[in-house]
Phi, psi and omega in degrees: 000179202248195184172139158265121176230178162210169191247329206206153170314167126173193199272196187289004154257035124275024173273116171224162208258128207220136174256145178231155162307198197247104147349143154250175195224140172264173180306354181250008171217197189213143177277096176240138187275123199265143200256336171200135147225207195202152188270132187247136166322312197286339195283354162261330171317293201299340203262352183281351181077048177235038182213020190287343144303293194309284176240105178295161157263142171231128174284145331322093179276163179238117185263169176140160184230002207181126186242137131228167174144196164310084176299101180289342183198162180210166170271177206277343163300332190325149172217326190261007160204161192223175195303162182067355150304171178231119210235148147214217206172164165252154166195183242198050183122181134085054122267359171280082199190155176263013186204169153186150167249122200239144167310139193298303199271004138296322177313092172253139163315147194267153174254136200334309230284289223210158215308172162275352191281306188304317187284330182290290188331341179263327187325300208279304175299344176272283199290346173292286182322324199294285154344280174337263210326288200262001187242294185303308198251345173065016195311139167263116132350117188090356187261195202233103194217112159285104164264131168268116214082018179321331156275006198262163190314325174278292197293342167269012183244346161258020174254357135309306190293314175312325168288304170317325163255030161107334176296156196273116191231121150284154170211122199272109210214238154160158168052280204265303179303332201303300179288024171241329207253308165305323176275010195252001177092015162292098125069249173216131210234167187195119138337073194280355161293315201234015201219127162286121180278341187293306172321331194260318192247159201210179155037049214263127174284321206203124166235124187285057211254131169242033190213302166089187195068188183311327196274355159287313172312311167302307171333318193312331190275356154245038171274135165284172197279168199106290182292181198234149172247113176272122154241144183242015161284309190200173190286116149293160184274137168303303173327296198292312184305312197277271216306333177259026150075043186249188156232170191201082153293149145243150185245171154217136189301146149248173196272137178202148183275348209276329170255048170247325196288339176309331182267029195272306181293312211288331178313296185303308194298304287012038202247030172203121158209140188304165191223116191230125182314302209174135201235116174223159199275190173303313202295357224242013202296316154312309222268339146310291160342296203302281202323305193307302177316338176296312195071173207102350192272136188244138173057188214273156171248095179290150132246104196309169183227281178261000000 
């Protein structure tokens, strides 16, 4: 099979189209042959060498977060999916490849209503919102939750989901995006080039932060006390936390199918719909990165595969 890989740290030309076996599968997972996955921010932190504590690597790597496609095959435990569904999944590496074998309980059936392009796209942002909100953040019906990054493939799939389970949702963004980000059903949208948010909002239940830096450090001053600042970018300050009475977790998704299958009605309902950029192939994988990494790309970049 073909795969993207690199040997050494480095910038998006240490990515090459490198052929590997087929995976085999043990018995507790399934083989699918994958049809999209999508370029994610940690996957250039991870190949720039800068998480190499953190999620150490091994050479040859093949990077990617987030499937969709075919099941071609299952072990012999599998019981809840069988060959021929159409899946997608969250994992820790191997998806710029035309195959990848993943454990059964990562794994969710994709729902009828929408594409494989739409499910990779959806994956990484589904299963993050899941974390933030409902494991990490507990959202109430009725509380008041500020995202940061509102427009980008996760805050815009959680400022749908947020809405969608009752909440009053702010969001932050800037220029093009502000009527975009307002039509996904925020609330109140804010200019973070030209609008002090501090100035505008109080009393925040829940802060979403996907952007990290000053605008998390800032974030503190509009929590009522009691509330949590979520960040999945950096570590929010302990200090900060203790002095304004909150809580400030960083969180990271581990893969699991049960919180991709928590969204199926609202999927089904149309009340999640992928935010998708730009659809470019495998080979084409540096050069993907590169956009993201420039930033500005709102919603997701798939690459097809199959």
């Amino acid at each position: 099979m073909i795969t993207i890989q690199y040997t050494a740290f480095g910038h998006s030309d240490v990515l090459q189209l490198n052929p590997m076996d087929k995976p085999t599968i043990q018995e507790n997972e399934v083989l699918i042959k994958i049809a999209s996955t999508t370029i994610n921010p940690l996957e250039m932190k991870i190949r720039e060498g800068y998480l190499q504590q953190a999620m150490p690597i091994t050479f040859p790597y093949t990077p990617g977060s987030d499937v969709a496609g075919i099941v071609e095959a299952v072990g012999n435990n599998v019981s809840r999916i069988k060959a021929g569904d159409k899946v997608y999944a969250t994992t820790y590496g191997g998806t710029y490849a035309e195959y990848i074998s993943l454990n059964e309980d990562q794994v969710a059936i994709i729902p009828s209503n929408i594409s494989l392009n739409e499910a990779a796209a959806l994956a990484i942002p589904l299963t993050t919102a899941y974390t933030l909100l409902v494991e990490a953040g507990q959202l109430q019906d009725g509380q008041k939750v500020l995202i940061h990054g509102a427009s980008g493939g996760v805050g815009s799939i959680m400022v749908q989901m947020a809405k969608a389970m009752g909440a009053y949702v702010i969001g932050t963004t800037s220029g093009a995006e502000l009527d975009r980000v307002k039509a996904l059903g925020a609330d109140e949208v804010m200019d973070y080039k030209t609008q002090d948010f501090t100035a505008m909002v109080k009393d925040i239940d829940i802060v979403a932060d996907l952007v990290g830096g000053e605008t998390q450090t800032k974030s503190f001053e509009v929590l009522k006390k009691g509330g949590k600042l979520i960040s999945t970018v950096m570590p929010p300050s302990a200090e900060l936390a203790e002095k304004y009475q909150v809580e400030a977790p960083f969180i990271m998704s581990n893969p699991s199918y049960k919180k991709l299958d928590f969204f199926n009605e609202l999927i089904a309902q149309g009340k999640i719909k992928a935010q998708i950029s730009k659809t470019m192939k495998l080979e084409q994988a540096a050069e993907a990165q590169d956009l993201v990494s420039k930033g500005g790309v709102n919603g997701k970049i798939v690459l097809e595969i199959n």
